[in-house]
Amino acid sequence: MNRPYNFSAGPAAIPAEVLQQAASEMLDWHGSGMGVMEMSHRGKEFLSIYQQAEADLRTLLAVPANFKILFMQGGGLAENAIVPLNLSRAAAVDFVVTGSWSQKSQKEARKYASEVNIAASSQDSDFTTLPDPATWNLSRGASYLHLCSNETINGIEFHELPDLQALGSDAPLVIDFSSHVASRSVDWSRVGLAFGGAQKNLGPAGLTLVVVREDLLGHALPACPSAFDYKTVADNESMYNTPPTWGIYVAGLTFQWLLRQREGELTGVAAMERRNIAKAELLYNAIDASQLYVNKVAANCRSRMNIPFFLRDESRNDAFLAGARERGLLQLKGHKSVGGMRASVYNAMPLAGVQALVDYMREFEQKRA
């Protein structure tokens, strides 16, 4: 089957091999007589799926033994409340605001933390740059510092996580890595908690991943719902309430697909990172060489996953999108809050898909020069 290339920002493309395996097991998983959606989450069949997924993810992301992996619900948006409910201790928290998602995060945290300090913001640049960590105004005794390590809408990415200890802060670093999880390695020595919705790079909507250092468990506010208390979830191995079983299953298949990936001598996430660098460079180079298209983000913090671009003549937007659909290049319209175009080139997007987009962009520009 010749499928189109899906550039959706999320829910996003899932590797074809994963979809094919899920389809083949839809009615009968491994001779059990049940599909995964029909299984008890406490039955031996699903427990084996969950345990394999957890182990594969720990391997894939090189998660240290002193971190718990939680499979939760509610997406990254709900974690904007669940994180302060668990970590704020009703004290001050720091935020670095670099785009739409970190803006939403700090607004939500104000409901639970006694004080929210904006340690740094790139709003003055219209979120096209990242503030230098050396300039951050960090609070003394903050419960944690939150940043979105890849801003899906604005196309901004931290290519290196800040070393808070070197900046004079003992606060744990919380990162929202929803839109670039498993696209690159994570320096866990600098992270206290990472969270992300699965629907961009790991599987279907409905599953939320939380990776949390063990010493941060057990500090939830009294008002925190039991199902959102990280310690309760960890103590029950993500089975305190019925978890998103189908999402865990498909994510587990995606983890296995990622572990099988090869680029020369590299495997897994390292292989994906090399591949993702090549895809991003191909598209950014085409944009930068063009007289019609422009990307406004500073070169040192451009996202590898979410690449927004604009037509200098925006009266051509509809024609560009219509032509793209005819070519099988889908979901390229930019987020409604910023306009323009956006190509999300997550792990499941092959280099051939980016090349097809670049070829179309060049053709569209030449025909309308």
mmCIF file of C-alpha atoms in Angstrom:
data_model
loop_
_atom_site.group_PDB
_atom_site.id
_atom_site.type_symbol
_atom_site.label_atom_id
_atom_site.label_comp_id
_atom_site.label_asym_id
_atom_site.label_seq_id
_atom_site.Cartn_x
_atom_site.Cartn_y
_atom_site.Cartn_z
ATOM 1 C CA MET A 1 0.000 0.000 0.000
ATOM 2 C CA ASN A 2 1.355 3.402 -1.042
ATOM 3 C CA ARG A 3 0.481 5.602 1.954
ATOM 4 C CA PRO A 4 0.723 9.408 1.941
ATOM 5 C CA TYR A 5 3.232 11.205 4.138
ATOM 6 C CA ASN A 6 1.557 12.505 7.297
ATOM 7 C CA PHE A 7 3.219 15.610 8.795
ATOM 8 C CA SER A 8 0.657 15.996 11.604
ATOM 9 C CA ALA A 9 1.921 17.450 14.885
ATOM 10 C CA GLY A 10 -0.169 14.980 16.878
ATOM 11 C CA PRO A 11 -1.836 12.608 16.929
ATOM 12 C CA ALA A 12 0.908 11.800 14.495
ATOM 13 C CA ALA A 13 2.124 9.103 12.150
ATOM 14 C CA ILE A 14 2.897 5.680 13.595
ATOM 15 C CA PRO A 15 5.411 3.357 11.888
ATOM 16 C CA ALA A 16 3.674 1.186 9.292
ATOM 17 C CA GLU A 17 5.233 -1.973 10.757
ATOM 18 C CA VAL A 18 3.628 -1.175 14.108
ATOM 19 C CA LEU A 19 0.210 -0.578 12.556
ATOM 20 C CA GLN A 20 0.452 -3.806 10.583
ATOM 21 C CA GLN A 21 1.346 -5.854 13.653
ATOM 22 C CA ALA A 22 -1.431 -4.263 15.709
ATOM 23 C CA ALA A 23 -3.888 -4.998 12.907
ATOM 24 C CA SER A 24 -2.801 -8.632 12.658
ATOM 25 C CA GLU A 25 -3.282 -9.089 16.408
ATOM 26 C CA MET A 26 -6.515 -7.130 16.665
ATOM 27 C CA LEU A 27 -8.830 -10.122 17.114
ATOM 28 C CA ASP A 28 -6.453 -12.569 18.762
ATOM 29 C CA TRP A 29 -3.300 -11.593 20.639
ATOM 30 C CA HIS A 30 -0.787 -14.460 20.598
ATOM 31 C CA GLY A 31 -3.441 -17.158 20.658
ATOM 32 C CA SER A 32 -5.204 -15.794 23.737
ATOM 33 C CA GLY A 33 -8.531 -15.575 21.955
ATOM 34 C CA MET A 34 -8.773 -11.891 22.901
ATOM 35 C CA GLY A 35 -7.766 -8.594 21.408
ATOM 36 C CA VAL A 36 -5.676 -6.340 23.659
ATOM 37 C CA MET A 37 -8.589 -3.916 24.085
ATOM 38 C CA GLU A 38 -10.643 -6.753 25.585
ATOM 39 C CA MET A 39 -8.115 -7.915 28.167
ATOM 40 C CA SER A 40 -8.189 -7.393 31.914
ATOM 41 C CA HIS A 41 -5.366 -5.051 32.814
ATOM 42 C CA ARG A 42 -4.542 -7.417 35.697
ATOM 43 C CA GLY A 43 -4.553 -10.586 33.634
ATOM 44 C CA LYS A 44 -1.333 -12.398 32.823
ATOM 45 C CA GLU A 45 -1.633 -11.542 29.126
ATOM 46 C CA PHE A 46 -1.717 -7.807 29.556
ATOM 47 C CA LEU A 47 0.766 -7.822 32.435
ATOM 48 C CA SER A 48 3.283 -9.418 30.083
ATOM 49 C CA ILE A 49 2.645 -6.635 27.547
ATOM 50 C CA TYR A 50 3.063 -3.955 30.217
ATOM 51 C CA GLN A 51 6.238 -5.460 31.688
ATOM 52 C CA GLN A 52 7.857 -5.796 28.266
ATOM 53 C CA ALA A 53 6.931 -2.230 27.347
ATOM 54 C CA GLU A 54 8.347 -0.867 30.589
ATOM 55 C CA ALA A 55 11.587 -2.811 30.192
ATOM 56 C CA ASP A 56 11.991 -1.826 26.532
ATOM 57 C CA LEU A 57 11.406 1.845 27.294
ATOM 58 C CA ARG A 58 13.952 1.777 30.107
ATOM 59 C CA THR A 59 16.471 0.318 27.660
ATOM 60 C CA LEU A 60 15.526 2.636 24.827
ATOM 61 C CA LEU A 61 15.866 5.842 26.859
ATOM 62 C CA ALA A 62 18.650 4.524 29.135
ATOM 63 C CA VAL A 63 16.512 5.347 32.181
ATOM 64 C CA PRO A 64 18.542 4.875 35.398
ATOM 65 C CA ALA A 65 17.403 2.413 38.051
ATOM 66 C CA ASN A 66 16.525 5.216 40.507
ATOM 67 C CA PHE A 67 13.787 6.525 38.206
ATOM 68 C CA LYS A 68 10.257 5.156 38.030
ATOM 69 C CA ILE A 69 8.454 4.841 34.702
ATOM 70 C CA LEU A 70 4.738 5.583 34.960
ATOM 71 C CA PHE A 71 2.097 5.021 32.303
ATOM 72 C CA MET A 72 -0.678 7.521 32.956
ATOM 73 C CA GLN A 73 -3.570 9.330 31.267
ATOM 74 C CA GLY A 74 -4.518 12.926 30.611
ATOM 75 C CA GLY A 75 -1.791 13.931 28.178
ATOM 76 C CA GLY A 76 0.891 16.534 28.674
ATOM 77 C CA LEU A 77 -1.757 19.159 29.344
ATOM 78 C CA ALA A 78 -2.985 17.351 32.462
ATOM 79 C CA GLU A 79 0.597 16.959 33.670
ATOM 80 C CA ASN A 80 0.739 20.749 33.900
ATOM 81 C CA ALA A 81 -1.508 20.314 36.936
ATOM 82 C CA ILE A 82 -0.321 16.899 38.103
ATOM 83 C CA VAL A 83 3.336 17.986 38.358
ATOM 84 C CA PRO A 84 2.700 20.890 40.781
ATOM 85 C CA LEU A 85 0.213 18.752 42.706
ATOM 86 C CA ASN A 86 3.078 16.311 43.312
ATOM 87 C CA LEU A 87 6.192 18.463 43.422
ATOM 88 C CA SER A 88 5.352 22.036 44.386
ATOM 89 C CA ARG A 89 4.886 21.329 48.120
ATOM 90 C CA ALA A 90 2.759 24.517 47.939
ATOM 91 C CA ALA A 91 6.003 26.487 47.604
ATOM 92 C CA ALA A 92 7.578 28.564 44.836
ATOM 93 C CA VAL A 93 8.370 27.034 41.450
ATOM 94 C CA ASP A 94 10.452 28.409 38.576
ATOM 95 C CA PHE A 95 9.466 28.405 34.903
ATOM 96 C CA VAL A 96 11.332 29.097 31.711
ATOM 97 C CA VAL A 97 8.792 30.255 29.134
ATOM 98 C CA THR A 98 9.828 29.605 25.542
ATOM 99 C CA GLY A 99 6.542 29.109 23.697
ATOM 100 C CA SER A 100 2.876 28.200 23.799
ATOM 101 C CA TRP A 101 3.207 25.051 25.898
ATOM 102 C CA SER A 102 5.405 26.483 28.635
ATOM 103 C CA GLN A 103 3.051 29.473 28.776
ATOM 104 C CA LYS A 104 0.152 27.104 29.487
ATOM 105 C CA SER A 105 2.243 25.205 32.020
ATOM 106 C CA GLN A 106 3.046 28.216 34.167
ATOM 107 C CA LYS A 107 -0.560 29.429 34.126
ATOM 108 C CA GLU A 108 -1.806 26.046 35.352
ATOM 109 C CA ALA A 109 0.838 25.805 38.079
ATOM 110 C CA ARG A 110 -0.408 29.053 39.635
ATOM 111 C CA LYS A 111 -3.443 27.132 40.904
ATOM 112 C CA TYR A 112 -1.279 24.927 43.162
ATOM 113 C CA ALA A 113 2.064 26.582 43.892
ATOM 114 C CA SER A 114 2.335 29.438 46.359
ATOM 115 C CA GLU A 115 4.397 31.395 43.852
ATOM 116 C CA VAL A 116 5.344 31.010 40.205
ATOM 117 C CA ASN A 117 8.552 32.759 39.203
ATOM 118 C CA ILE A 118 9.245 33.309 35.513
ATOM 119 C CA ALA A 119 12.971 32.730 35.640
ATOM 120 C CA ALA A 120 13.366 33.541 31.951
ATOM 121 C CA SER A 121 11.222 34.139 28.895
ATOM 122 C CA SER A 122 11.811 34.536 25.171
ATOM 123 C CA GLN A 123 8.465 36.216 24.553
ATOM 124 C CA ASP A 124 10.201 39.461 23.561
ATOM 125 C CA SER A 125 11.634 37.642 20.535
ATOM 126 C CA ASP A 126 8.177 36.240 19.711
ATOM 127 C CA PHE A 127 9.519 32.869 20.858
ATOM 128 C CA THR A 128 12.146 32.609 18.129
ATOM 129 C CA THR A 129 15.126 32.318 20.519
ATOM 130 C CA LEU A 130 16.043 30.631 23.799
ATOM 131 C CA PRO A 131 17.160 32.685 26.817
ATOM 132 C CA ASP A 132 20.761 32.051 27.833
ATOM 133 C CA PRO A 133 20.747 29.965 31.059
ATOM 134 C CA ALA A 134 23.416 32.270 32.488
ATOM 135 C CA THR A 135 20.785 35.037 32.547
ATOM 136 C CA TRP A 136 18.029 33.058 34.298
ATOM 137 C CA ASN A 137 16.659 34.558 37.501
ATOM 138 C CA LEU A 138 16.367 31.412 39.618
ATOM 139 C CA SER A 139 14.511 31.375 42.938
ATOM 140 C CA ARG A 140 16.265 30.331 46.102
ATOM 141 C CA GLY A 141 14.644 27.154 47.422
ATOM 142 C CA ALA A 142 12.340 26.575 44.431
ATOM 143 C CA SER A 143 10.562 23.219 44.484
ATOM 144 C CA TYR A 144 11.445 22.624 40.838
ATOM 145 C CA LEU A 145 12.161 24.367 37.537
ATOM 146 C CA HIS A 146 9.912 23.569 34.581
ATOM 147 C CA LEU A 147 10.736 23.929 30.911
ATOM 148 C CA CYS A 148 9.365 22.551 27.664
ATOM 149 C CA SER A 149 12.389 21.030 25.989
ATOM 150 C CA ASN A 150 10.715 21.092 22.563
ATOM 151 C CA GLU A 151 7.967 23.595 21.778
ATOM 152 C CA THR A 152 5.712 21.868 19.244
ATOM 153 C CA ILE A 153 3.941 25.011 18.033
ATOM 154 C CA ASN A 154 6.853 27.450 17.933
ATOM 155 C CA GLY A 155 9.494 25.040 16.679
ATOM 156 C CA ILE A 156 12.000 25.699 19.484
ATOM 157 C CA GLU A 157 14.213 22.990 21.001
ATOM 158 C CA PHE A 158 16.757 22.835 23.811
ATOM 159 C CA HIS A 159 19.589 20.912 22.194
ATOM 160 C CA GLU A 160 21.281 20.720 25.596
ATOM 161 C CA LEU A 161 19.450 20.628 28.914
ATOM 162 C CA PRO A 162 20.585 23.191 31.479
ATOM 163 C CA ASP A 163 22.784 22.119 34.393
ATOM 164 C CA LEU A 164 20.860 23.695 37.259
ATOM 165 C CA GLN A 165 23.496 22.836 39.842
ATOM 166 C CA ALA A 166 26.108 24.703 37.818
ATOM 167 C CA LEU A 167 23.695 27.649 37.782
ATOM 168 C CA GLY A 168 23.495 27.579 41.579
ATOM 169 C CA SER A 169 20.097 25.904 41.944
ATOM 170 C CA ASP A 170 19.309 22.693 43.818
ATOM 171 C CA ALA A 171 15.828 22.496 42.288
ATOM 172 C CA PRO A 172 15.042 19.384 40.244
ATOM 173 C CA LEU A 173 14.539 20.003 36.538
ATOM 174 C CA VAL A 174 11.134 19.083 35.113
ATOM 175 C CA ILE A 175 10.923 18.762 31.328
ATOM 176 C CA ASP A 176 7.962 18.386 29.015
ATOM 177 C CA PHE A 177 9.521 16.270 26.275
ATOM 178 C CA SER A 178 6.239 15.295 24.615
ATOM 179 C CA SER A 179 7.249 16.158 21.071
ATOM 180 C CA HIS A 180 10.844 14.940 20.964
ATOM 181 C CA VAL A 181 10.919 11.964 23.320
ATOM 182 C CA ALA A 182 12.928 9.069 21.845
ATOM 183 C CA SER A 183 14.268 11.299 19.068
ATOM 184 C CA ARG A 184 17.496 11.943 20.984
ATOM 185 C CA SER A 185 19.180 10.890 24.217
ATOM 186 C CA VAL A 186 18.276 12.364 27.618
ATOM 187 C CA ASP A 187 20.900 13.447 30.163
ATOM 188 C CA TRP A 188 19.170 11.983 33.209
ATOM 189 C CA SER A 189 21.846 13.405 35.515
ATOM 190 C CA ARG A 190 20.242 16.814 34.903
ATOM 191 C CA VAL A 191 16.578 15.734 35.088
ATOM 192 C CA GLY A 192 14.281 15.101 38.032
ATOM 193 C CA LEU A 193 11.111 14.382 36.076
ATOM 194 C CA ALA A 194 10.199 14.123 32.399
ATOM 195 C CA PHE A 195 6.713 13.773 30.981
ATOM 196 C CA GLY A 196 5.083 13.578 27.603
ATOM 197 C CA GLY A 197 1.989 12.573 25.722
ATOM 198 C CA ALA A 198 2.609 9.523 23.554
ATOM 199 C CA GLN A 199 0.676 10.745 20.518
ATOM 200 C CA LYS A 200 3.566 12.506 18.822
ATOM 201 C CA ASN A 201 6.483 10.082 18.831
ATOM 202 C CA LEU A 202 5.502 6.952 20.758
ATOM 203 C CA GLY A 203 2.014 5.798 19.812
ATOM 204 C CA PRO A 204 -1.673 6.713 20.008
ATOM 205 C CA ALA A 205 -3.336 9.466 22.000
ATOM 206 C CA GLY A 206 -4.480 8.480 25.484
ATOM 207 C CA LEU A 207 -1.170 7.387 26.995
ATOM 208 C CA THR A 208 1.056 9.737 28.994
ATOM 209 C CA LEU A 209 4.605 8.855 29.963
ATOM 210 C CA VAL A 210 6.120 10.073 33.242
ATOM 211 C CA VAL A 211 9.715 9.287 34.226
ATOM 212 C CA VAL A 212 10.342 10.471 37.782
ATOM 213 C CA ARG A 213 13.296 10.212 40.166
ATOM 214 C CA GLU A 214 12.396 8.142 43.228
ATOM 215 C CA ASP A 215 13.314 10.812 45.780
ATOM 216 C CA LEU A 216 10.615 13.080 44.311
ATOM 217 C CA LEU A 217 7.849 10.624 45.154
ATOM 218 C CA GLY A 218 5.687 10.961 48.246
ATOM 219 C CA HIS A 219 5.289 14.738 48.398
ATOM 220 C CA ALA A 220 1.862 15.210 46.828
ATOM 221 C CA LEU A 221 -0.397 17.945 48.140
ATOM 222 C CA PRO A 222 -3.361 16.739 50.239
ATOM 223 C CA ALA A 223 -5.722 17.855 47.457
ATOM 224 C CA CYS A 224 -3.984 15.665 44.868
ATOM 225 C CA PRO A 225 -6.349 12.946 43.564
ATOM 226 C CA SER A 226 -5.101 9.471 44.438
ATOM 227 C CA ALA A 227 -4.958 8.431 40.799
ATOM 228 C CA PHE A 228 -2.596 11.348 40.095
ATOM 229 C CA ASP A 229 -0.287 10.813 43.075
ATOM 230 C CA TYR A 230 2.981 9.658 41.528
ATOM 231 C CA LYS A 231 3.856 7.529 44.564
ATOM 232 C CA THR A 232 0.511 5.746 44.447
ATOM 233 C CA VAL A 233 0.890 5.138 40.725
ATOM 234 C CA ALA A 234 4.476 3.923 41.172
ATOM 235 C CA ASP A 235 3.627 1.662 44.125
ATOM 236 C CA ASN A 236 0.913 0.033 42.016
ATOM 237 C CA GLU A 237 3.068 -0.262 38.869
ATOM 238 C CA SER A 238 0.715 2.015 36.916
ATOM 239 C CA MET A 239 -2.237 -0.242 37.802
ATOM 240 C CA TYR A 240 -3.886 1.798 40.571
ATOM 241 C CA ASN A 241 -6.671 2.540 38.120
ATOM 242 C CA THR A 242 -7.265 0.950 34.735
ATOM 243 C CA PRO A 243 -4.391 2.196 32.582
ATOM 244 C CA PRO A 244 -4.686 3.010 28.855
ATOM 245 C CA THR A 245 -4.102 -0.589 27.845
ATOM 246 C CA TRP A 246 -4.325 -0.139 24.069
ATOM 247 C CA GLY A 247 -1.990 2.850 24.191
ATOM 248 C CA ILE A 248 0.557 0.910 26.244
ATOM 249 C CA TYR A 249 0.366 -2.014 23.813
ATOM 250 C CA VAL A 250 0.911 0.117 20.681
ATOM 251 C CA ALA A 251 3.614 2.138 22.422
ATOM 252 C CA GLY A 252 5.306 -1.132 23.345
ATOM 253 C CA LEU A 253 5.304 -2.162 19.685
ATOM 254 C CA THR A 254 6.774 1.245 18.838
ATOM 255 C CA PHE A 255 9.524 0.782 21.446
ATOM 256 C CA GLN A 256 10.430 -2.533 19.816
ATOM 257 C CA TRP A 257 10.445 -0.883 16.386
ATOM 258 C CA LEU A 258 12.764 1.829 17.685
ATOM 259 C CA LEU A 259 15.119 -0.701 19.236
ATOM 260 C CA ARG A 260 15.408 -2.421 15.830
ATOM 261 C CA GLN A 261 16.447 0.746 13.979
ATOM 262 C CA ARG A 262 19.984 0.952 12.598
ATOM 263 C CA GLU A 263 22.057 3.757 11.109
ATOM 264 C CA GLY A 264 25.550 2.475 10.414
ATOM 265 C CA GLU A 265 27.041 1.429 13.739
ATOM 266 C CA LEU A 266 24.280 3.146 15.717
ATOM 267 C CA THR A 267 21.102 1.554 17.048
ATOM 268 C CA GLY A 268 17.922 2.642 18.814
ATOM 269 C CA VAL A 269 17.675 6.280 19.876
ATOM 270 C CA ALA A 270 21.212 7.057 18.690
ATOM 271 C CA ALA A 271 20.274 5.828 15.218
ATOM 272 C CA MET A 272 17.076 7.866 15.287
ATOM 273 C CA GLU A 273 18.983 10.989 16.307
ATOM 274 C CA ARG A 274 21.335 10.674 13.336
ATOM 275 C CA ARG A 275 18.339 10.135 11.042
ATOM 276 C CA ASN A 276 16.440 13.064 12.550
ATOM 277 C CA ILE A 277 19.398 15.416 12.126
ATOM 278 C CA ALA A 278 19.555 14.496 8.444
ATOM 279 C CA LYS A 279 15.812 15.060 7.950
ATOM 280 C CA ALA A 280 15.840 18.428 9.710
ATOM 281 C CA GLU A 281 18.914 19.657 7.858
ATOM 282 C CA LEU A 282 17.345 18.718 4.520
ATOM 283 C CA LEU A 283 14.208 20.735 5.180
ATOM 284 C CA TYR A 284 15.861 23.713 6.879
ATOM 285 C CA ASN A 285 18.419 23.998 4.078
ATOM 286 C CA ALA A 286 15.624 24.067 1.513
ATOM 287 C CA ILE A 287 13.776 26.782 3.445
ATOM 288 C CA ASP A 288 16.906 28.904 3.935
ATOM 289 C CA ALA A 289 17.839 28.656 0.244
ATOM 290 C CA SER A 290 14.373 29.764 -0.854
ATOM 291 C CA GLN A 291 13.022 33.198 -1.767
ATOM 292 C CA LEU A 292 9.446 32.128 -0.943
ATOM 293 C CA TYR A 293 9.720 30.292 2.389
ATOM 294 C CA VAL A 294 11.068 31.490 5.712
ATOM 295 C CA ASN A 295 11.674 29.992 9.153
ATOM 296 C CA LYS A 296 11.937 32.624 11.886
ATOM 297 C CA VAL A 297 13.615 30.581 14.640
ATOM 298 C CA ALA A 298 17.253 31.217 15.524
ATOM 299 C CA ALA A 299 19.466 28.555 13.970
ATOM 300 C CA ASN A 300 20.931 27.394 17.300
ATOM 301 C CA CYS A 301 17.556 26.357 18.721
ATOM 302 C CA ARG A 302 15.557 25.128 15.751
ATOM 303 C CA SER A 303 13.510 22.032 16.490
ATOM 304 C CA ARG A 304 14.371 18.828 14.691
ATOM 305 C CA MET A 305 10.830 17.532 15.153
ATOM 306 C CA ASN A 306 8.511 20.468 14.444
ATOM 307 C CA ILE A 307 9.536 22.787 11.621
ATOM 308 C CA PRO A 308 7.294 25.828 11.119
ATOM 309 C CA PHE A 309 7.697 27.895 7.978
ATOM 310 C CA PHE A 310 5.849 30.712 6.281
ATOM 311 C CA LEU A 311 5.254 31.745 2.689
ATOM 312 C CA ARG A 312 6.454 35.306 2.198
ATOM 313 C CA ASP A 313 3.333 35.782 0.073
ATOM 314 C CA GLU A 314 0.632 34.379 2.343
ATOM 315 C CA SER A 315 -2.024 34.761 -0.349
ATOM 316 C CA ARG A 316 -0.564 31.524 -1.742
ATOM 317 C CA ASN A 317 -1.145 29.497 1.426
ATOM 318 C CA ASP A 318 -4.330 27.763 0.265
ATOM 319 C CA ALA A 319 -2.831 26.882 -3.099
ATOM 320 C CA PHE A 320 0.268 25.485 -1.394
ATOM 321 C CA LEU A 321 -1.791 23.268 0.917
ATOM 322 C CA ALA A 322 -4.070 22.068 -1.890
ATOM 323 C CA GLY A 323 -1.098 21.109 -4.031
ATOM 324 C CA ALA A 324 0.519 19.334 -1.105
ATOM 325 C CA ARG A 325 -2.608 17.234 -0.514
ATOM 326 C CA GLU A 326 -2.634 16.257 -4.191
ATOM 327 C CA ARG A 327 0.942 15.025 -3.754
ATOM 328 C CA GLY A 328 0.042 12.984 -0.674
ATOM 329 C CA LEU A 329 1.693 15.428 1.724
ATOM 330 C CA LEU A 330 -0.796 15.788 4.554
ATOM 331 C CA GLN A 331 -1.372 17.955 7.661
ATOM 332 C CA LEU A 332 1.023 20.777 6.776
ATOM 333 C CA LYS A 333 -1.133 23.673 7.952
ATOM 334 C CA GLY A 334 0.436 25.553 10.860
ATOM 335 C CA HIS A 335 -1.137 25.831 14.291
ATOM 336 C CA LYS A 336 -4.056 28.265 14.346
ATOM 337 C CA SER A 337 -2.295 30.469 16.905
ATOM 338 C CA VAL A 338 0.681 31.213 14.631
ATOM 339 C CA GLY A 339 -0.492 30.448 11.095
ATOM 340 C CA GLY A 340 1.763 29.496 8.216
ATOM 341 C CA MET A 341 2.895 25.922 7.719
ATOM 342 C CA ARG A 342 4.404 23.286 9.970
ATOM 343 C CA ALA A 343 6.050 20.000 9.094
ATOM 344 C CA SER A 344 6.344 17.602 12.012
ATOM 345 C CA VAL A 345 9.003 15.056 11.127
ATOM 346 C CA TYR A 346 8.846 12.637 14.029
ATOM 347 C CA ASN A 347 10.634 9.295 14.174
ATOM 348 C CA ALA A 348 8.025 7.594 11.976
ATOM 349 C CA MET A 349 8.613 10.062 9.115
ATOM 350 C CA PRO A 350 11.177 8.609 6.690
ATOM 351 C CA LEU A 351 13.799 10.692 4.943
ATOM 352 C CA ALA A 352 11.925 9.990 1.698
ATOM 353 C CA GLY A 353 8.914 11.855 3.063
ATOM 354 C CA VAL A 354 10.973 14.953 3.814
ATOM 355 C CA GLN A 355 12.586 14.729 0.391
ATOM 356 C CA ALA A 356 9.125 14.552 -1.220
ATOM 357 C CA LEU A 357 8.112 17.698 0.681
ATOM 358 C CA VAL A 358 11.283 19.535 -0.341
ATOM 359 C CA ASP A 359 10.774 18.544 -3.991
ATOM 360 C CA TYR A 360 7.210 19.854 -3.890
ATOM 361 C CA MET A 361 8.228 23.098 -2.186
ATOM 362 C CA ARG A 362 10.831 23.789 -4.863
ATOM 363 C CA GLU A 363 8.409 22.986 -7.665
ATOM 364 C CA PHE A 364 5.710 25.203 -6.138
ATOM 365 C CA GLU A 365 8.144 28.099 -5.845
ATOM 366 C CA GLN A 366 9.478 27.705 -9.406
ATOM 367 C CA LYS A 367 6.008 27.593 -10.950
ATOM 368 C CA ARG A 368 4.987 30.790 -9.176
ATOM 369 C CA ALA A 369 8.244 32.714 -9.463
#
